[in-house]
PDB file of C-alpha atoms in Angstrom:
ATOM      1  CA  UNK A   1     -16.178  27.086  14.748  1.00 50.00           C
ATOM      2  CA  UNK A   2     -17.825  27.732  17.983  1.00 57.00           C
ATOM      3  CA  UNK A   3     -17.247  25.453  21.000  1.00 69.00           C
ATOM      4  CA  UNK A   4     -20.694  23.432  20.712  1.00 69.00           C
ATOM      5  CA  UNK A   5     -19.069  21.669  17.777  1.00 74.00           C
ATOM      6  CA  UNK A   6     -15.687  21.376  19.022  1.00 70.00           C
ATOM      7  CA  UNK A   7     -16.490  17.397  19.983  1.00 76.00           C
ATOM      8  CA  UNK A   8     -17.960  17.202  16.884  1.00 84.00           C
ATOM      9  CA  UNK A   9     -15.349  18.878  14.792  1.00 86.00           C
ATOM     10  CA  UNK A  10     -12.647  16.753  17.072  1.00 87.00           C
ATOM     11  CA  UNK A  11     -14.480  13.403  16.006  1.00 88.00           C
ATOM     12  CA  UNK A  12     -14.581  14.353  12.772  1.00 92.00           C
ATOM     13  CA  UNK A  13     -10.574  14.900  12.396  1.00 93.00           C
ATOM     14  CA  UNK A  14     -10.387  11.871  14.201  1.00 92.00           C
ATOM     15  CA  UNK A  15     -12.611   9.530  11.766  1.00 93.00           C
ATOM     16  CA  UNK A  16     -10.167  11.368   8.600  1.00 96.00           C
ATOM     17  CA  UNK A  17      -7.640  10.368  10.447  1.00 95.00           C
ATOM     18  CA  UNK A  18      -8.819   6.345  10.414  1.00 95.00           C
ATOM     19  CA  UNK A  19      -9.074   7.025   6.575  1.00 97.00           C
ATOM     20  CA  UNK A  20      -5.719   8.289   6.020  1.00 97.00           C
ATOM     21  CA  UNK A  21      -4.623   5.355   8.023  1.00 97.00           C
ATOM     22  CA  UNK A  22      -6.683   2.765   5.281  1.00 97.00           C
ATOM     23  CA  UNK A  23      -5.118   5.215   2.424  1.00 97.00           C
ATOM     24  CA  UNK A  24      -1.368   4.640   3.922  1.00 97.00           C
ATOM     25  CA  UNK A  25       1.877   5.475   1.637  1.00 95.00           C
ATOM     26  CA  UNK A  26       2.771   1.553   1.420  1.00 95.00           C
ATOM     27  CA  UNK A  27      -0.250   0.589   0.103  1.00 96.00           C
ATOM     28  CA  UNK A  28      -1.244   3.573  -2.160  1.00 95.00           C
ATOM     29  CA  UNK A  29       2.340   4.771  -3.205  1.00 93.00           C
ATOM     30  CA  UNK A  30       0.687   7.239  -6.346  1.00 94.00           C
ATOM     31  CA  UNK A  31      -1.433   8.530  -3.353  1.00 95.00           C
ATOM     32  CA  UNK A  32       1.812   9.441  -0.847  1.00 94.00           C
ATOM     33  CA  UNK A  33       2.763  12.823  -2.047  1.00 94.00           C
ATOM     34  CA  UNK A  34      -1.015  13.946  -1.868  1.00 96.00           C
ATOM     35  CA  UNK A  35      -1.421  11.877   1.729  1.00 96.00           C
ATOM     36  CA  UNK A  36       1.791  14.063   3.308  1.00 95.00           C
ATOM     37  CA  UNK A  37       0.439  16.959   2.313  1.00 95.00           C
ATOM     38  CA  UNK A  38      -3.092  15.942   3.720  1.00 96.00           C
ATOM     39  CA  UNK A  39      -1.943  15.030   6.770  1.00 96.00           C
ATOM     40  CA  UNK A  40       0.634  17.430   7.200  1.00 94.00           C
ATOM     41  CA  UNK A  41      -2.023  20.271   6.785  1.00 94.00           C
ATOM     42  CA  UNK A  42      -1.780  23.599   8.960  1.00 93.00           C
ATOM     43  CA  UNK A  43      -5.004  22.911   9.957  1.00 92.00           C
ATOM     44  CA  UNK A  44      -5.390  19.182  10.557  1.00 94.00           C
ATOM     45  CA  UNK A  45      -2.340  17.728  11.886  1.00 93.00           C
ATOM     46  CA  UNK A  46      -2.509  20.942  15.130  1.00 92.00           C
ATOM     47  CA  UNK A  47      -6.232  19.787  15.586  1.00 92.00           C
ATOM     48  CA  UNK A  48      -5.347  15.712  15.606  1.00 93.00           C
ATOM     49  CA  UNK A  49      -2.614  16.561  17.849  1.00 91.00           C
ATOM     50  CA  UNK A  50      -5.562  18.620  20.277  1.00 88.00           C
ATOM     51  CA  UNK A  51      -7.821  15.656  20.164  1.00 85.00           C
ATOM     52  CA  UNK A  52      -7.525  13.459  23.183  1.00 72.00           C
ATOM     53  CA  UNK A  53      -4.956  12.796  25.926  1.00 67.00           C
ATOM     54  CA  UNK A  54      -1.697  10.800  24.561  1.00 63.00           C
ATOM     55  CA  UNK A  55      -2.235   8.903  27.928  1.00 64.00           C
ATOM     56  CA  UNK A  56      -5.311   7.342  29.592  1.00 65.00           C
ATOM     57  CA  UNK A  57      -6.260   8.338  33.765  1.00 68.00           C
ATOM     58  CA  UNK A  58      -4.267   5.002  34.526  1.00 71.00           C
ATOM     59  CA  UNK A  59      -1.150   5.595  32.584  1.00 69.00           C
ATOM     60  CA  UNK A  60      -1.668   3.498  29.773  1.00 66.00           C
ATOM     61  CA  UNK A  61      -1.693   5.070  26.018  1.00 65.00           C
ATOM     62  CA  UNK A  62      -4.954   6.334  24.740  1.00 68.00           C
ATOM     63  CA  UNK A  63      -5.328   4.754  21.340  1.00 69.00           C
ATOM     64  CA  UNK A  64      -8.293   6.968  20.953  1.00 74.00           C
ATOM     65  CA  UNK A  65      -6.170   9.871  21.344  1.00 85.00           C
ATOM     66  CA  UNK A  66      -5.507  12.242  18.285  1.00 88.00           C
ATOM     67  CA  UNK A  67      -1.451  11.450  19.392  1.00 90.00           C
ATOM     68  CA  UNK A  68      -1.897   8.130  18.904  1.00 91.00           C
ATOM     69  CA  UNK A  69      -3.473   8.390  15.897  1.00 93.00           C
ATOM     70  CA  UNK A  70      -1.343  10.318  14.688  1.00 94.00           C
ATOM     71  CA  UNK A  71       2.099   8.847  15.603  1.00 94.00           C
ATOM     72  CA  UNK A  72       0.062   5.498  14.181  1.00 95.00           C
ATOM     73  CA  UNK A  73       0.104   8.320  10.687  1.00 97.00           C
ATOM     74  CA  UNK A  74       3.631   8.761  11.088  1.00 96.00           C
ATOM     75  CA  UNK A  75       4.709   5.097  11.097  1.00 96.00           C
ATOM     76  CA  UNK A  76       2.331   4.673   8.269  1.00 97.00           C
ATOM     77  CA  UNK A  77       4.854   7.102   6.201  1.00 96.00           C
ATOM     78  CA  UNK A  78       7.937   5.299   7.518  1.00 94.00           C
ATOM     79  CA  UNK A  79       6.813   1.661   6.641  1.00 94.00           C
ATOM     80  CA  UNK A  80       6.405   3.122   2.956  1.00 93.00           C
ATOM     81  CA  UNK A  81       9.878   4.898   2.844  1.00 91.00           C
ATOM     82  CA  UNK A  82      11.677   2.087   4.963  1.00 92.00           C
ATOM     83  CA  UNK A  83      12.647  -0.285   1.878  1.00 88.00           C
ATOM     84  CA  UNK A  84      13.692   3.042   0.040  1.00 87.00           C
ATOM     85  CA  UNK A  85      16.144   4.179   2.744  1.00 87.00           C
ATOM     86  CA  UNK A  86      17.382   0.478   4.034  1.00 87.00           C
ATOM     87  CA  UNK A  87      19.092  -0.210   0.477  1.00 82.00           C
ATOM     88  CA  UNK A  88      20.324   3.783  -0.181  1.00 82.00           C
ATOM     89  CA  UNK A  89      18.189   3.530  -3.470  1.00 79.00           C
ATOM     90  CA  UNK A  90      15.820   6.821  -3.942  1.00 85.00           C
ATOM     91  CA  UNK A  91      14.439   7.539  -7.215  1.00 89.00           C
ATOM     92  CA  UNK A  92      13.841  11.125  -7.763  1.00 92.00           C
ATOM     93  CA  UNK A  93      10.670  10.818  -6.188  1.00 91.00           C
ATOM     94  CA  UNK A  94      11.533   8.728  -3.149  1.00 90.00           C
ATOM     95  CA  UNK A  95      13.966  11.303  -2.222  1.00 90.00           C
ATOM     96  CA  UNK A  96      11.604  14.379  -2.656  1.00 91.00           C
ATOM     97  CA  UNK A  97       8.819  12.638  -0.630  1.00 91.00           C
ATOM     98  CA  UNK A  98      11.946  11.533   1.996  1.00 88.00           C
ATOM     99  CA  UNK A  99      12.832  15.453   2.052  1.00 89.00           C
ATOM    100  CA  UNK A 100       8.951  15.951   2.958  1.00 89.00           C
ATOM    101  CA  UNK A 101       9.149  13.884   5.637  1.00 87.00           C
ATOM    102  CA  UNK A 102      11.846  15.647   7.074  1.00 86.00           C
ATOM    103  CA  UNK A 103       9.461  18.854   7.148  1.00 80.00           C
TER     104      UNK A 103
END
């Protein structure tokens, strides 16, 4: 895409990023193998990551930033795998989805 529609395109990676977010592992857990790879994509996660400063002109985090969102993405995955891990007991699944993560 050409740069007029580079704010555009960066809002629009941004608002998918608020809907993963809603869609989140722990809530969803058929959806979590589909969700990694959608957020994980070669083409999405570089372009969140691109939208936005992590921090704000006075120092503070920018919670509009595609870091933050995306770090918020992150913890999204954790919270689902967290009871898995705490108690050592992975189903088959669990563990491929844990082996993801580690991607």
């Amino acid at each position: 895409p050409g740069h007029a529609f580079a704010g555009t395109i960066d809002a629009l990676i941004k608002i998918v990023a608020v809907v993963f977010h809603k869609l989140k592992p722990a809530r969803f857990p058929a959806f979590a193998f589909a969700w990694l790879e959608l957020v994980s994509h070669r083409t999405f996660m570089p372009r969140l990551l691109r939208a936005g400063r992590p921090v704000a002109a006075n120092g503070a985090p920018d919670t509009g930033s595609g870091w933050f969102q995306f770090q918020q993405l992150m913890l999204d995955l954790f919270e689902a795998l967290e009871p898995h891990l705490r108690y050592c007991r992975m189903t088959h699944a669990v563990r491929t989805l844990y082996q993801g993560t580690l991607r």
